[in-house]
Amino acid sequence: MGRILANAERGEKTMGETMSLTVENQRQAFLNSAVTDLTPLQRAVLPWVFVAWSEGGLEPPILSQVPLDTFEESGRQALSLLLDDSLTPQQFNQLQHLIVQLTQKSEVEDWSSLYRLMDFSLALAGPELSSEGKASLELLEKHLQLTGAAVPGELMPCPFKAAHNDQPRRFNPRTLKKMLAGPRPEMREKMFQSLEHPRFRHEYGISTAVFRDRILSWCIEFSREGLGRMPYPVEVGGGGELLGFLTSIEALAHFDLSLVIKFGVHFGLFCGSVYHLGSARHHQEILPAGLSLELPGCFAMTETGHGSNVRSLETTATYDAERQEFIIHTPNLAARKDYIGNAALHGQMATVFAQLIINEQQYGVHAFLVRIRDAQGVTMPGVHIEDCGEKVGLNGIDNGRLRFTRVRIPRLNMLDRFAQVAPDGTYTSPITSPTKRFFTMISTLVLGRVTLAAAATSVSKNALTIALRYGEQRRQFGAEGAPEQSILDYQTHQRRLLPRLASTLALNFAFQDLALRCVDSLDTEDGRRRIEALAAGLKAWGTWHAFDTVQQCRECCGGQGYLAANRFGAMRDDLDVFLTFEGDNTVLMQLVAKSLLTDFRHQFSEMGFVGLLQYLSRRATEAVSAWNPLTTRSTDPSHLRDADFHLRAFKARENHLLTRVAGRLKKMIEAGDDTWAAFNSCQDHLVTLAKASVERNLLECFQAAVLRCSDAPTQGVLQQFCCLFALSRLEVDRAWFLENGYFEGAKSKAIRDQVLELCKQTRAMAWDVVSAFGIPDKLISAPIGLGDYPAPPVAK
């Protein structure tokens, strides 16, 4: 560029022109220069000019004192062009861009150590700068009154820097991405490719009516691609791909939760009820139309007066033997079906759960297929439908209320896999116990909770990807004279995000384990019972975690996080109801605890005397090991980071809580308390036990994933995040461990210190870990969470 300007001054031909360039054209040509055309001195003077202009110090008296004659020709030409007071704001921005380009082309690896403007200037110039050039820069520093000036953050090569306290582990995110994607990565990628199409997009400010129509059209599209058929057996027209279906729903949740829930209501709940609760006749006559979405369906279980307590629903189904029909009736307003997805607009048939009455005798809750609209969308006689209206979130779903006024349906519309009513009204069932029959029926619908756990984990990944990318790029404050720091360098920021990232990784591996269990053992009674407890726990813990994570991520992004375009508001509002539908989380945790108590009782009932002695001996040995003073006081980092210590602590907490609550219940019941009163007195204890059990399962799944990782660098990363998950959960519950003597005070403090240290160490890996989630930018959507906002990052 110096040669170009020199030729222009002499009137020689430059860039095909014979005329001399004007000052404005010369300046523009200089700012458009390739960095390789600049001389060392020209490179060196650029940051001085930028800082002088940005601080508003280039008044005429200052300009007149700049010793241009001390500079060799190329430096003098650059200064004369850029110190001219006709420099425009656009050209000032070009100057900044040119300097940043120079830093990116430089061989300097760590610009963050160059706090002073003089050091930064000399680094840009490189070793080719002459001693005369250095002397000229010192004079320039003095005359521009910038002695000791700091480098502004906007001149750095990228808007963040890697953590400087620890060298990050280097690993290939592709290896971790493969692990996180699970056993069916091709299904995940197929879904992502479908969602990349421009017709799938987030829009803000559209009406509820438009949003509902759009969600329906997307459901129809995925139905045509065969997604709804995937989890069902081939013999009933399905795809025989349960694992592929769960993987696809997990991927779909990265895009829009209204779409996930509406799709799940029809294909998961309505079609699922027909398949799991119906007989071959229903599979032949109803299921094909459901799987093709020709017959849009609803799942009408919840009532205004009864949500979690399904056994006490008030809707009735009275059998009329003379006409061989059931009469579906809503006896009062509290018995109306409430919050029913697809009911307000699109549903044509509902699976209605009602109390079966034959000859004035009740047989408990059963499921019935009831037409609520005809094929043209006209409401059926005796059916009353209301729109629930605007909700906090998930407004792409047409939730409605259903009331029935003596609506008659054929006898064959009863879903009769577990119980049958003969034409004459004779009731039969292969399951004698009404309680067991009810819970067997309900347990077949467990996949809804499995998909909610997966969807919530996807939302956590979205939120963390946005917040951690923004945290790398956003700069605030810093040491005196130093460039502003990436906010992810701050301990408090790391503390808020990185333990939640570790928990999200744990949930990822736990969901993979649960999905495989569903494939292997969902069709067996014991397997289904185990899956039901695991799904309930993961749904509750995972949705609580996701809601908390989204809120923390929103706060960590400040005002940018409050913008609708950055999606935190939509994610939080859509996720809110996850905490209470498909089972209130607190109620689900009690279900988990009761399952543990059942297993505990069975374990003892199946033991002989010798087995019982062996069990008690083993428990005593574990207690001595766990509660001995050497263990409770140990603050050695190698002990605190030991995976065996983590698992022992998690198991000790769970076992202690289980045996104590079992003892409390036994004592109260033997003293004459009824079962309800005994359990009500222990609810807090039961929920604490369930959370401990879920966290133990999360840790076991995470540790198993670490062990099966064959790539050493990736395994090292996973080990650190697994350790962070374990210690951060121990820290959260340290009051329990202190109260029960498992920790002493010094150990509790040491665990806190290790959590802080692990946050500092894993901070440098955060960018690559969220990249390994493999979420396309199209689905992230938030401008602050994209890979190139506001400039391409250089993650280390």
Short mmCIF file of N, CA, C and O in Angstrom, two decimals, residues 148-243:
data_model
loop_
_atom_site.label_atom_id
_atom_site.label_comp_id
_atom_site.label_asym_id
_atom_site.label_seq_id
_atom_site.Cartn_x
_atom_site.Cartn_y
_atom_site.Cartn_z
N GLY A 148 1.31 5.50 28.14
CA GLY A 148 0.78 4.46 29.04
C GLY A 148 -0.63 4.02 28.73
O GLY A 148 -1.24 3.28 29.52
N ALA A 149 -1.18 4.42 27.58
CA ALA A 149 -2.56 4.08 27.25
C ALA A 149 -2.74 2.57 27.10
O ALA A 149 -1.82 1.85 26.71
N ALA A 150 -3.97 2.10 27.43
CA ALA A 150 -4.29 0.68 27.33
C ALA A 150 -4.93 0.38 25.98
O ALA A 150 -5.45 1.27 25.30
N VAL A 151 -4.86 -0.89 25.61
CA VAL A 151 -5.47 -1.33 24.35
C VAL A 151 -6.99 -1.47 24.56
O VAL A 151 -7.42 -2.18 25.47
N PRO A 152 -7.81 -0.84 23.75
CA PRO A 152 -9.26 -1.05 23.88
C PRO A 152 -9.65 -2.47 23.46
O PRO A 152 -9.04 -3.05 22.56
N GLY A 153 -10.65 -3.02 24.12
CA GLY A 153 -11.04 -4.41 23.86
C GLY A 153 -11.48 -4.66 22.43
O GLY A 153 -11.31 -5.76 21.91
N GLU A 154 -12.04 -3.62 21.77
CA GLU A 154 -12.55 -3.86 20.42
C GLU A 154 -11.45 -4.08 19.38
O GLU A 154 -11.73 -4.42 18.24
N LEU A 155 -10.18 -3.89 19.77
CA LEU A 155 -9.09 -4.14 18.83
C LEU A 155 -8.50 -5.54 18.98
O LEU A 155 -7.59 -5.91 18.24
N MET A 156 -9.03 -6.31 19.92
CA MET A 156 -8.52 -7.66 20.11
C MET A 156 -8.91 -8.55 18.91
O MET A 156 -9.90 -8.29 18.24
N PRO A 157 -8.16 -9.61 18.66
CA PRO A 157 -8.43 -10.45 17.48
C PRO A 157 -9.76 -11.16 17.52
O PRO A 157 -10.27 -11.56 16.50
N CYS A 158 -10.32 -11.40 18.71
CA CYS A 158 -11.66 -11.99 18.83
C CYS A 158 -12.26 -11.44 20.10
O CYS A 158 -11.56 -10.94 20.96
N PRO A 159 -13.58 -11.47 20.24
CA PRO A 159 -14.23 -10.82 21.36
C PRO A 159 -14.13 -11.58 22.67
O PRO A 159 -14.85 -11.30 23.58
N PHE A 160 -13.31 -12.58 22.76
CA PHE A 160 -13.08 -13.26 24.02
C PHE A 160 -11.71 -13.92 23.96
O PHE A 160 -11.10 -14.03 22.91
N LYS A 161 -11.23 -14.34 25.10
CA LYS A 161 -9.98 -15.10 25.14
C LYS A 161 -10.18 -16.33 26.01
O LYS A 161 -11.08 -16.37 26.85
N ALA A 162 -9.37 -17.32 25.82
CA ALA A 162 -9.48 -18.54 26.62
C ALA A 162 -9.01 -18.26 28.04
O ALA A 162 -8.30 -17.30 28.30
N ALA A 163 -9.44 -19.08 28.96
CA ALA A 163 -9.02 -18.92 30.34
C ALA A 163 -7.50 -18.96 30.44
O ALA A 163 -6.86 -19.79 29.82
N HIS A 164 -6.95 -18.05 31.24
CA HIS A 164 -5.49 -17.97 31.29
C HIS A 164 -4.90 -18.66 32.51
O HIS A 164 -3.70 -18.81 32.60
N ASN A 165 -5.78 -19.10 33.43
CA ASN A 165 -5.26 -19.71 34.64
C ASN A 165 -4.91 -21.19 34.47
O ASN A 165 -4.10 -21.72 35.20
N ASP A 166 -5.57 -21.84 33.54
CA ASP A 166 -5.34 -23.27 33.34
C ASP A 166 -5.25 -23.57 31.86
O ASP A 166 -5.97 -22.99 31.07
N GLN A 167 -4.37 -24.48 31.53
CA GLN A 167 -4.32 -24.93 30.14
C GLN A 167 -5.47 -25.89 29.90
O GLN A 167 -5.57 -26.92 30.57
N PRO A 168 -6.38 -25.58 28.97
CA PRO A 168 -7.51 -26.49 28.74
C PRO A 168 -7.05 -27.81 28.11
O PRO A 168 -6.08 -27.85 27.38
N ARG A 169 -7.79 -28.86 28.46
CA ARG A 169 -7.55 -30.13 27.79
C ARG A 169 -7.94 -29.97 26.33
O ARG A 169 -8.97 -29.40 26.02
N ARG A 170 -7.13 -30.49 25.46
CA ARG A 170 -7.47 -30.45 24.04
C ARG A 170 -8.13 -31.77 23.68
O ARG A 170 -7.61 -32.83 23.97
N PHE A 171 -9.31 -31.68 23.07
CA PHE A 171 -10.01 -32.90 22.68
C PHE A 171 -10.80 -32.60 21.42
O PHE A 171 -11.02 -31.44 21.05
N ASN A 172 -11.19 -33.65 20.77
CA ASN A 172 -11.93 -33.54 19.53
C ASN A 172 -13.42 -33.52 19.84
O ASN A 172 -13.97 -34.55 20.25
N PRO A 173 -14.11 -32.40 19.64
CA PRO A 173 -15.55 -32.36 19.96
C PRO A 173 -16.36 -33.39 19.17
O PRO A 173 -17.44 -33.78 19.60
N ARG A 174 -15.84 -33.82 18.03
CA ARG A 174 -16.59 -34.80 17.22
C ARG A 174 -16.76 -36.11 17.98
O ARG A 174 -17.79 -36.78 17.85
N THR A 175 -15.74 -36.50 18.75
CA THR A 175 -15.85 -37.74 19.53
C THR A 175 -16.93 -37.61 20.59
O THR A 175 -17.76 -38.51 20.78
N LEU A 176 -16.94 -36.48 21.29
CA LEU A 176 -17.96 -36.25 22.30
C LEU A 176 -19.33 -36.12 21.65
O LEU A 176 -20.33 -36.63 22.19
N LYS A 177 -19.40 -35.48 20.51
CA LYS A 177 -20.68 -35.34 19.80
C LYS A 177 -21.27 -36.71 19.49
O LYS A 177 -22.48 -36.93 19.64
N LYS A 178 -20.43 -37.63 19.07
CA LYS A 178 -20.90 -38.98 18.74
C LYS A 178 -21.45 -39.66 19.99
O LYS A 178 -22.49 -40.34 19.94
N MET A 179 -20.78 -39.48 21.13
CA MET A 179 -21.26 -40.09 22.37
C MET A 179 -22.59 -39.48 22.81
O MET A 179 -23.51 -40.19 23.22
N LEU A 180 -22.69 -38.17 22.71
CA LEU A 180 -23.90 -37.50 23.17
C LEU A 180 -25.10 -37.79 22.27
O LEU A 180 -26.25 -37.74 22.73
N ALA A 181 -24.83 -38.07 21.00
CA ALA A 181 -25.92 -38.32 20.05
C ALA A 181 -26.61 -39.65 20.31
O ALA A 181 -27.75 -39.85 19.89
N GLY A 182 -25.95 -40.56 20.99
CA GLY A 182 -26.58 -41.83 21.34
C GLY A 182 -26.49 -42.87 20.24
O GLY A 182 -25.80 -42.69 19.23
N PRO A 183 -27.23 -43.97 20.41
CA PRO A 183 -27.08 -45.11 19.50
C PRO A 183 -27.73 -44.94 18.13
O PRO A 183 -27.52 -45.75 17.25
N ARG A 184 -28.55 -43.89 17.94
CA ARG A 184 -29.19 -43.68 16.65
C ARG A 184 -28.90 -42.26 16.13
O ARG A 184 -29.82 -41.48 15.88
N PRO A 185 -27.63 -41.92 15.92
CA PRO A 185 -27.30 -40.55 15.50
C PRO A 185 -27.87 -40.19 14.14
O PRO A 185 -28.14 -39.02 13.85
N GLU A 186 -28.06 -41.20 13.27
CA GLU A 186 -28.57 -40.89 11.93
C GLU A 186 -30.01 -40.38 11.99
O GLU A 186 -30.41 -39.54 11.16
N MET A 187 -30.80 -40.84 12.98
CA MET A 187 -32.16 -40.34 13.13
C MET A 187 -32.15 -38.89 13.60
O MET A 187 -32.98 -38.07 13.18
N ARG A 188 -31.21 -38.59 14.45
CA ARG A 188 -31.07 -37.22 14.95
C ARG A 188 -30.70 -36.28 13.80
O ARG A 188 -31.28 -35.19 13.64
N GLU A 189 -29.73 -36.69 12.99
CA GLU A 189 -29.30 -35.85 11.88
C GLU A 189 -30.40 -35.71 10.83
O GLU A 189 -30.55 -34.65 10.22
N LYS A 190 -31.16 -36.77 10.63
CA LYS A 190 -32.26 -36.69 9.68
C LYS A 190 -33.29 -35.64 10.13
O LYS A 190 -33.79 -34.85 9.32
N MET A 191 -33.60 -35.65 11.42
CA MET A 191 -34.53 -34.65 11.95
C MET A 191 -33.96 -33.25 11.82
O MET A 191 -34.66 -32.30 11.42
N PHE A 192 -32.68 -33.09 12.14
CA PHE A 192 -32.06 -31.77 12.01
C PHE A 192 -32.10 -31.28 10.55
O PHE A 192 -32.36 -30.11 10.29
N GLN A 193 -31.85 -32.18 9.62
CA GLN A 193 -31.90 -31.80 8.20
C GLN A 193 -33.30 -31.36 7.80
O GLN A 193 -33.46 -30.38 7.06
N SER A 194 -34.31 -32.05 8.29
CA SER A 194 -35.68 -31.65 7.98
C SER A 194 -35.97 -30.26 8.54
O SER A 194 -36.58 -29.41 7.87
N LEU A 195 -35.52 -30.01 9.76
CA LEU A 195 -35.80 -28.72 10.42
C LEU A 195 -34.99 -27.57 9.85
O LEU A 195 -35.30 -26.41 10.13
N GLU A 196 -33.96 -27.88 9.06
CA GLU A 196 -33.17 -26.82 8.43
C GLU A 196 -33.95 -26.12 7.31
O GLU A 196 -33.58 -25.04 6.87
N HIS A 197 -35.04 -26.73 6.84
CA HIS A 197 -35.80 -26.13 5.74
C HIS A 197 -36.39 -24.79 6.17
O HIS A 197 -36.83 -24.63 7.32
N PRO A 198 -36.42 -23.79 5.28
CA PRO A 198 -36.90 -22.46 5.65
C PRO A 198 -38.33 -22.42 6.19
O PRO A 198 -38.68 -21.49 6.92
N ARG A 199 -39.16 -23.42 5.87
CA ARG A 199 -40.53 -23.37 6.38
C ARG A 199 -40.59 -23.58 7.89
O ARG A 199 -41.61 -23.25 8.52
N PHE A 200 -39.53 -24.15 8.46
CA PHE A 200 -39.47 -24.27 9.92
C PHE A 200 -38.69 -23.08 10.45
O PHE A 200 -37.46 -22.99 10.30
N ARG A 201 -39.39 -22.18 11.07
CA ARG A 201 -38.73 -20.96 11.54
C ARG A 201 -39.46 -20.43 12.78
O ARG A 201 -40.65 -20.70 12.97
N HIS A 202 -38.74 -19.70 13.59
CA HIS A 202 -39.34 -19.06 14.76
C HIS A 202 -39.80 -17.66 14.36
O HIS A 202 -39.06 -16.90 13.74
N GLU A 203 -41.03 -17.35 14.72
CA GLU A 203 -41.55 -16.00 14.50
C GLU A 203 -42.14 -15.50 15.80
O GLU A 203 -42.75 -16.25 16.55
N TYR A 204 -41.99 -14.20 16.03
CA TYR A 204 -42.48 -13.61 17.26
C TYR A 204 -43.56 -12.59 16.92
O TYR A 204 -43.47 -11.87 15.93
N GLY A 205 -44.60 -12.57 17.74
CA GLY A 205 -45.67 -11.61 17.52
C GLY A 205 -46.81 -12.13 16.67
O GLY A 205 -47.75 -11.38 16.39
N ILE A 206 -46.76 -13.39 16.22
CA ILE A 206 -47.86 -13.91 15.41
C ILE A 206 -49.03 -14.27 16.32
O ILE A 206 -48.87 -14.51 17.51
N SER A 207 -50.24 -14.30 15.77
CA SER A 207 -51.42 -14.58 16.56
C SER A 207 -51.46 -16.05 16.97
O SER A 207 -50.83 -16.91 16.34
N THR A 208 -52.22 -16.33 18.02
CA THR A 208 -52.38 -17.71 18.47
C THR A 208 -53.00 -18.57 17.38
O THR A 208 -52.61 -19.74 17.19
N ALA A 209 -53.97 -18.01 16.66
CA ALA A 209 -54.64 -18.78 15.61
C ALA A 209 -53.65 -19.19 14.52
O ALA A 209 -53.64 -20.34 14.07
N VAL A 210 -52.79 -18.27 14.12
CA VAL A 210 -51.78 -18.57 13.09
C VAL A 210 -50.79 -19.60 13.63
O VAL A 210 -50.40 -20.54 12.92
N PHE A 211 -50.39 -19.42 14.88
CA PHE A 211 -49.43 -20.34 15.48
C PHE A 211 -50.00 -21.76 15.56
O PHE A 211 -49.33 -22.74 15.23
N ARG A 212 -51.25 -21.88 15.95
CA ARG A 212 -51.87 -23.21 16.03
C ARG A 212 -51.95 -23.87 14.67
O ARG A 212 -51.67 -25.07 14.53
N ASP A 213 -52.33 -23.11 13.66
CA ASP A 213 -52.41 -23.68 12.30
C ASP A 213 -51.04 -24.13 11.82
O ASP A 213 -50.90 -25.16 11.15
N ARG A 214 -50.03 -23.34 12.15
CA ARG A 214 -48.68 -23.67 11.71
C ARG A 214 -48.19 -24.96 12.39
O ARG A 214 -47.60 -25.83 11.73
N ILE A 215 -48.44 -25.08 13.69
CA ILE A 215 -48.05 -26.29 14.41
C ILE A 215 -48.75 -27.52 13.82
O ILE A 215 -48.15 -28.58 13.63
N LEU A 216 -50.04 -27.37 13.51
CA LEU A 216 -50.78 -28.49 12.90
C LEU A 216 -50.17 -28.88 11.56
O LEU A 216 -49.99 -30.07 11.27
N SER A 217 -49.82 -27.89 10.75
CA SER A 217 -49.24 -28.20 9.43
C SER A 217 -47.91 -28.90 9.57
O SER A 217 -47.59 -29.82 8.80
N TRP A 218 -47.12 -28.52 10.58
CA TRP A 218 -45.85 -29.20 10.81
C TRP A 218 -46.08 -30.64 11.27
O TRP A 218 -45.36 -31.56 10.86
N CYS A 219 -47.08 -30.84 12.13
CA CYS A 219 -47.41 -32.21 12.56
C CYS A 219 -47.80 -33.07 11.37
O CYS A 219 -47.38 -34.24 11.27
N ILE A 220 -48.60 -32.53 10.47
CA ILE A 220 -49.02 -33.27 9.28
C ILE A 220 -47.81 -33.63 8.43
O ILE A 220 -47.69 -34.76 7.94
N GLU A 221 -46.89 -32.69 8.31
CA GLU A 221 -45.70 -32.95 7.50
C GLU A 221 -44.85 -34.08 8.07
O GLU A 221 -44.43 -34.98 7.35
N PHE A 222 -44.62 -34.05 9.38
CA PHE A 222 -43.82 -35.12 9.99
C PHE A 222 -44.57 -36.45 9.99
O PHE A 222 -43.96 -37.51 9.94
N SER A 223 -45.89 -36.37 10.06
CA SER A 223 -46.68 -37.59 9.96
C SER A 223 -46.49 -38.24 8.59
O SER A 223 -46.34 -39.46 8.48
N ARG A 224 -46.48 -37.44 7.55
CA ARG A 224 -46.28 -37.96 6.20
C ARG A 224 -44.90 -38.58 6.03
O ARG A 224 -44.71 -39.51 5.24
N GLU A 225 -43.94 -38.07 6.81
CA GLU A 225 -42.59 -38.63 6.74
C GLU A 225 -42.47 -39.92 7.57
O GLU A 225 -41.42 -40.54 7.60
N GLY A 226 -43.55 -40.29 8.27
CA GLY A 226 -43.56 -41.55 9.00
C GLY A 226 -43.10 -41.48 10.44
O GLY A 226 -42.95 -42.52 11.09
N LEU A 227 -42.90 -40.25 10.97
CA LEU A 227 -42.39 -40.14 12.34
C LEU A 227 -43.38 -40.71 13.36
O LEU A 227 -42.99 -41.39 14.31
N GLY A 228 -44.67 -40.45 13.16
CA GLY A 228 -45.65 -40.92 14.12
C GLY A 228 -45.77 -42.44 14.19
O GLY A 228 -46.15 -43.00 15.22
N ARG A 229 -45.47 -43.13 13.11
CA ARG A 229 -45.57 -44.59 13.08
C ARG A 229 -44.38 -45.28 13.74
O ARG A 229 -44.47 -46.47 14.10
N MET A 230 -43.28 -44.56 13.88
CA MET A 230 -42.02 -45.21 14.24
C MET A 230 -42.06 -46.07 15.49
O MET A 230 -41.52 -47.19 15.49
N PRO A 231 -42.70 -45.65 16.59
CA PRO A 231 -42.55 -46.44 17.82
C PRO A 231 -43.43 -47.68 17.87
O PRO A 231 -43.29 -48.48 18.81
N TYR A 232 -44.31 -47.86 16.89
CA TYR A 232 -45.27 -48.96 16.96
C TYR A 232 -44.77 -50.16 16.15
O TYR A 232 -44.04 -50.01 15.17
N PRO A 233 -45.19 -51.37 16.54
CA PRO A 233 -44.73 -52.58 15.84
C PRO A 233 -45.16 -52.60 14.38
O PRO A 233 -46.21 -52.04 14.01
N VAL A 234 -44.37 -53.26 13.58
CA VAL A 234 -44.66 -53.34 12.14
C VAL A 234 -46.00 -54.01 11.89
O VAL A 234 -46.74 -53.63 10.99
N GLU A 235 -46.36 -54.99 12.71
CA GLU A 235 -47.60 -55.75 12.48
C GLU A 235 -48.86 -54.91 12.65
O GLU A 235 -49.94 -55.32 12.20
N VAL A 236 -48.78 -53.75 13.28
CA VAL A 236 -49.96 -52.88 13.38
C VAL A 236 -49.81 -51.64 12.49
O VAL A 236 -50.51 -50.65 12.67
N GLY A 237 -48.85 -51.69 11.56
CA GLY A 237 -48.65 -50.57 10.65
C GLY A 237 -47.61 -49.57 11.08
O GLY A 237 -47.49 -48.50 10.50
N GLY A 238 -46.86 -49.93 12.13
CA GLY A 238 -45.83 -49.03 12.62
C GLY A 238 -44.49 -49.25 11.96
O GLY A 238 -44.35 -50.04 11.02
N GLY A 239 -43.49 -48.55 12.49
CA GLY A 239 -42.15 -48.66 11.93
C GLY A 239 -41.21 -49.54 12.71
O GLY A 239 -40.08 -49.78 12.27
N GLY A 240 -41.63 -49.97 13.91
CA GLY A 240 -40.76 -50.81 14.73
C GLY A 240 -39.48 -50.13 15.14
O GLY A 240 -38.44 -50.77 15.28
N GLU A 241 -39.53 -48.80 15.36
CA GLU A 241 -38.32 -48.02 15.63
C GLU A 241 -38.51 -47.17 16.88
O GLU A 241 -38.48 -45.94 16.81
N LEU A 242 -38.72 -47.79 18.02
CA LEU A 242 -38.93 -47.03 19.24
C LEU A 242 -37.73 -46.16 19.57
O LEU A 242 -37.87 -44.97 19.91
N LEU A 243 -36.52 -46.71 19.46
CA LEU A 243 -35.33 -45.95 19.79
C LEU A 243 -35.15 -44.79 18.81
O LEU A 243 -34.79 -43.67 19.21
#
